Tab-separated table of C-alpha atoms and ligand atoms in Angstrom:
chain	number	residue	atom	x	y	z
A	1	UNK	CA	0.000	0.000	0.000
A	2	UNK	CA	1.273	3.221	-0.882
A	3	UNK	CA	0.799	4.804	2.559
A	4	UNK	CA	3.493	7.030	4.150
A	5	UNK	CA	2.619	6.429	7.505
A	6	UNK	CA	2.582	2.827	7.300
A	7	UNK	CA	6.534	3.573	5.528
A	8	UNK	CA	7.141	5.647	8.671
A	9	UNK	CA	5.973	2.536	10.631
A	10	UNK	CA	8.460	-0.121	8.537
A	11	UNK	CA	11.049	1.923	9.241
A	12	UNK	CA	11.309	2.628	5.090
A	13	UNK	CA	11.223	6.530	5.851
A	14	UNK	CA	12.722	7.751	8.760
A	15	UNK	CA	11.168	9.830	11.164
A	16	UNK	CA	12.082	11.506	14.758
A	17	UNK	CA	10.465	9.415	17.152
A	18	UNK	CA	8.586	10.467	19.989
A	19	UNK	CA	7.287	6.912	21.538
A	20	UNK	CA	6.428	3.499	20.365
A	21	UNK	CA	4.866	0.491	21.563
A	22	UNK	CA	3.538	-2.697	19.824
A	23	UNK	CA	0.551	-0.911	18.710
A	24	UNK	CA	0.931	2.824	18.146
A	25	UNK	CA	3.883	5.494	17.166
A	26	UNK	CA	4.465	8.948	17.935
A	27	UNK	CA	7.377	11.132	16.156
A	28	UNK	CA	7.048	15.019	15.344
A	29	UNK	CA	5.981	16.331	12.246
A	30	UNK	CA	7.850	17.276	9.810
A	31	UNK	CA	6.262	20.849	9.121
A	32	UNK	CA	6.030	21.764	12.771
A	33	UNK	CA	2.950	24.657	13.285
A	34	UNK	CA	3.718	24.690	17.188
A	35	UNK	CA	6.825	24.710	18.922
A	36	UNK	CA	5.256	20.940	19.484
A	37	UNK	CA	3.982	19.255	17.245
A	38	UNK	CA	3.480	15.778	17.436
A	39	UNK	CA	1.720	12.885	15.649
A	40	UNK	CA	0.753	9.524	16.729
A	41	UNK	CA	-0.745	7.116	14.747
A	42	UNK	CA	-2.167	3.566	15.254
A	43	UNK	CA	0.685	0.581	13.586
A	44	UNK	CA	-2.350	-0.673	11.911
A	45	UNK	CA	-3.751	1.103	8.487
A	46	UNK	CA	-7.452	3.106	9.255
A	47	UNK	CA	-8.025	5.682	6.498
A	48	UNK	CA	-9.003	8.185	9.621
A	49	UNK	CA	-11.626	8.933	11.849
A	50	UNK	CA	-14.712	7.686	10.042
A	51	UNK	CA	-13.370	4.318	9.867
A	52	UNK	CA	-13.327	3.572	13.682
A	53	UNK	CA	-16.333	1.180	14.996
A	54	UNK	CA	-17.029	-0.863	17.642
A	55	UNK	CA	-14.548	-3.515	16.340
A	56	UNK	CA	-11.576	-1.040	16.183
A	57	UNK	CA	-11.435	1.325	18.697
A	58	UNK	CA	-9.560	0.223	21.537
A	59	UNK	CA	-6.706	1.484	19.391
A	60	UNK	CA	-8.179	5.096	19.830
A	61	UNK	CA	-8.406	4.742	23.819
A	62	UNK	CA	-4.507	2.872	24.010
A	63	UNK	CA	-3.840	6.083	22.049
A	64	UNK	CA	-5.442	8.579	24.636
A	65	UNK	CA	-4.388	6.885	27.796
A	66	UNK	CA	-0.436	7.923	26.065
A	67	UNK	CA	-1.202	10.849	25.174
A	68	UNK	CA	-0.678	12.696	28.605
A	69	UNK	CA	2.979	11.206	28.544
A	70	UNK	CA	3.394	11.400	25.130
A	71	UNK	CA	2.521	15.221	25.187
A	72	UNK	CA	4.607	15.940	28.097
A	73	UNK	CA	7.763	14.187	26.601
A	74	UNK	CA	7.934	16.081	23.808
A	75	UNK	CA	7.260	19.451	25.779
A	76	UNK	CA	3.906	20.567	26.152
A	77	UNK	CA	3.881	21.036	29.914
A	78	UNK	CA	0.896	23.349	29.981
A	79	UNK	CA	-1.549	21.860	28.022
A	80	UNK	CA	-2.188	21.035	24.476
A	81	UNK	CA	-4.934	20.277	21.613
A	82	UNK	CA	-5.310	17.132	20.028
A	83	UNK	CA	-6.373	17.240	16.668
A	84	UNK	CA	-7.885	14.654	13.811
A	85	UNK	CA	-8.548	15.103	10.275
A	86	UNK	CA	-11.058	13.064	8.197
A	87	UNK	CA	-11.309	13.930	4.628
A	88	UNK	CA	-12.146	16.468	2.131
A	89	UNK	CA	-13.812	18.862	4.282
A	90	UNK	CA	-11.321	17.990	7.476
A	91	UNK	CA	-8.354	18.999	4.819
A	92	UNK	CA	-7.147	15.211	5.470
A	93	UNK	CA	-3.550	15.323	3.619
A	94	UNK	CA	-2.209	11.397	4.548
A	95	UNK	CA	-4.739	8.840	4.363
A	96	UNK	CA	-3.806	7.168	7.850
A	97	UNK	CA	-5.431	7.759	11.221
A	98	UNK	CA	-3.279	10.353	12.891
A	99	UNK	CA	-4.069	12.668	16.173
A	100	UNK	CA	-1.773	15.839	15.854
A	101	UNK	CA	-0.986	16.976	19.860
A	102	UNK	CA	-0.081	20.620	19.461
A	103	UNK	CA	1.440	22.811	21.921
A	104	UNK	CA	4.621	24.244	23.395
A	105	UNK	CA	2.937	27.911	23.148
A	106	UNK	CA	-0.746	29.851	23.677
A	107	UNK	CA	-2.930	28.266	20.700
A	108	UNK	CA	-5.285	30.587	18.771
A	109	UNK	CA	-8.447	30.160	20.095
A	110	UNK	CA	-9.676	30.005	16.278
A	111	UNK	CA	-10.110	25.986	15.125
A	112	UNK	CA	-11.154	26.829	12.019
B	1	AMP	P1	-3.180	16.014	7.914
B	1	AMP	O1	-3.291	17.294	7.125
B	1	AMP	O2	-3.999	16.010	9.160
B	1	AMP	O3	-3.397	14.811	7.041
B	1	AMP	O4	-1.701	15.994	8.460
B	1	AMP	C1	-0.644	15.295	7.880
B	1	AMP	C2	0.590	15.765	8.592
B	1	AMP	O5	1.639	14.859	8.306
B	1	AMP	C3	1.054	17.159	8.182
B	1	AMP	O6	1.099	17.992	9.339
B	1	AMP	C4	2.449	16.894	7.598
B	1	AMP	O7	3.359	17.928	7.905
B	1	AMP	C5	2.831	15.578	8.262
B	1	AMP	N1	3.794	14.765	7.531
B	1	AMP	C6	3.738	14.400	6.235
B	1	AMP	N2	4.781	13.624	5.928
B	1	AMP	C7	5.512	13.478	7.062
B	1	AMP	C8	6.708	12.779	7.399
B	1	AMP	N3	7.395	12.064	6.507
B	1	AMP	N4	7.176	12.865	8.675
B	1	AMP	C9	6.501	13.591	9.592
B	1	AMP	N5	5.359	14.249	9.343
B	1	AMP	C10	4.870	14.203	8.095
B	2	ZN	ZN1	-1.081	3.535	6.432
């Protein structure tokens, strides 16, 4: 599949890692737009947000219960907003489930 984030996750493309475990990975983006900016996606392929269901979303809670530690390791030690695409409308850019954790600074209070 022609997927970067499953590359990322094969270790094809490198990235600056962040935290991994045997189901999810977090590294920073590569076009920060916080002083943090960090991405963690599930190892297994979902196109994004509208494919999670009953069957599949334990990944999405293993994901939140890191994201306090995730967040803090990479800097954002007072507070942060996580963020997911989905699709045209959501200006989805890479067709793999990803929740952006931004922070490091004062956000806009704009989100859209
Ligand atoms: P989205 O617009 O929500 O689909 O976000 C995709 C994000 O992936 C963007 O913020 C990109 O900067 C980021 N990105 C794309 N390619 C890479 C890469 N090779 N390493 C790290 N981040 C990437
Ligand atoms: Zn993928």
């Amino acid at each position: 599949m022609d997927c970067i984030f499953c590359k990322i996750i094969a270790g094809e493309i490198p990235s600056n890692k962040v935290y991994e475990d045997d189901q999810i990975l977090a590294f920073r983006d590569i076009n920060p737009q916080a002083p943090v900016h960090v991405l963690i996606i599930p190892k297994t392929h979902i196109a994004c947000a509208d494919e999670i269901t009953e069957a599949n979303s334990a990944i999405v809670a293993h994901i939140f219960s890191k994201i306090p530690m995730i967040a803090k390791e990479a800097g954002a030690n007072n507070g942060y907003r996580v963020i997911t695409n989905c699709g045209e409308d959501g200006a989805q850019t890479v067709k793999h489930l990803h929740f952006h954790i931004l922070g490091g600074k004062k956000l806009s209070e704009q989100m859209a």
